[in-house]
Short mmCIF file of C-alpha atoms in Angstrom, two decimals:
data_model
loop_
_atom_site.label_atom_id
_atom_site.label_comp_id
_atom_site.label_asym_id
_atom_site.label_seq_id
_atom_site.Cartn_x
_atom_site.Cartn_y
_atom_site.Cartn_z
CA MET A 17 74.44 123.12 99.28
CA ARG A 18 71.57 121.02 101.09
CA GLU A 19 71.50 120.10 104.51
CA SER A 20 71.27 116.72 103.53
CA TYR A 21 71.02 113.98 100.71
CA ASP A 22 69.18 111.43 99.73
CA PHE A 23 71.81 108.15 98.96
CA SER A 24 69.27 105.20 99.38
CA LYS A 25 69.13 104.91 95.68
CA SER A 26 72.61 105.45 94.72
CA VAL A 27 74.71 102.92 92.98
CA LYS A 28 78.50 102.03 93.41
CA ASN A 29 80.45 103.20 90.27
CA PRO A 30 81.12 99.74 88.32
CA TYR A 31 84.25 101.27 86.89
CA ALA A 32 85.98 102.35 90.28
CA LYS A 33 87.90 99.84 90.85
CA ARG A 34 89.01 99.22 87.12
CA LEU A 35 90.33 103.48 86.86
CA LYS A 36 93.76 103.06 88.13
CA LYS A 37 95.66 100.51 90.21
CA GLN A 38 98.42 101.51 92.40
CA ILE A 39 101.70 99.39 92.35
CA THR A 40 105.49 99.66 92.91
CA ILE A 41 108.16 99.62 90.32
CA ARG A 42 111.69 100.61 90.01
CA ILE A 43 112.85 102.91 87.64
CA ASP A 44 116.38 104.36 87.25
CA GLU A 45 116.52 107.88 88.20
CA GLU A 46 117.48 108.98 84.42
CA THR A 47 114.45 107.56 83.36
CA ILE A 48 111.90 109.46 85.82
CA SER A 49 114.38 112.42 84.97
CA TYR A 50 113.39 112.26 81.04
CA PHE A 51 109.65 111.75 82.08
CA LYS A 52 109.59 114.52 84.32
CA GLU A 53 111.16 116.86 82.02
CA MET A 54 108.53 116.03 79.41
CA ALA A 55 105.95 115.82 81.76
CA ASP A 56 106.72 119.72 82.73
CA THR A 57 106.55 121.06 78.67
CA LYS A 58 103.66 118.83 78.40
CA GLY A 59 101.96 120.66 81.59
CA ILE A 60 100.88 117.30 82.56
CA PRO A 61 101.94 115.02 85.98
CA TYR A 62 104.63 112.86 84.97
CA GLN A 63 103.12 109.65 86.39
CA SER A 64 99.98 110.37 84.10
CA LEU A 65 102.44 110.69 81.44
CA ILE A 66 104.34 107.34 82.04
CA ASN A 67 100.82 105.73 82.19
CA LEU A 68 99.87 107.25 78.81
CA TYR A 69 103.17 105.94 77.48
CA LEU A 70 102.86 102.44 78.40
CA ARG A 71 99.05 102.29 77.45
CA ASP A 72 99.72 103.38 73.96
CA CYS A 73 102.85 100.62 74.03
CA ALA A 74 99.94 97.93 75.14
CA ILE A 75 97.39 99.19 72.62
CA GLU A 76 100.08 98.98 69.79
CA HIS A 77 101.48 95.61 70.86
CA ARG A 78 104.63 96.88 70.78
CA GLN A 79 107.65 94.82 71.39
CA LEU A 80 110.69 95.40 72.88
CA GLU A 81 113.85 94.90 70.75
CA THR A 82 116.65 94.21 73.31
CA THR A 83 120.45 93.50 72.45
CA TRP A 84 122.82 92.33 75.58
CA SER A 85 126.28 93.11 74.73
#
């Protein structure tokens, strides 16, 4: 490693703020357990798995069909 680095010509990453955004969301225990188990079998963190699933829903414009009893 060098003793010092020259960052005078560096540029901020224009995509840094678009990478991820931290939010608070309420998810029931059963749903979290489901994604944690699936994440264990896939070998990825469960939050990443939830993000992948939600991103897929958004890309495919999936609509939730609900029936209220």
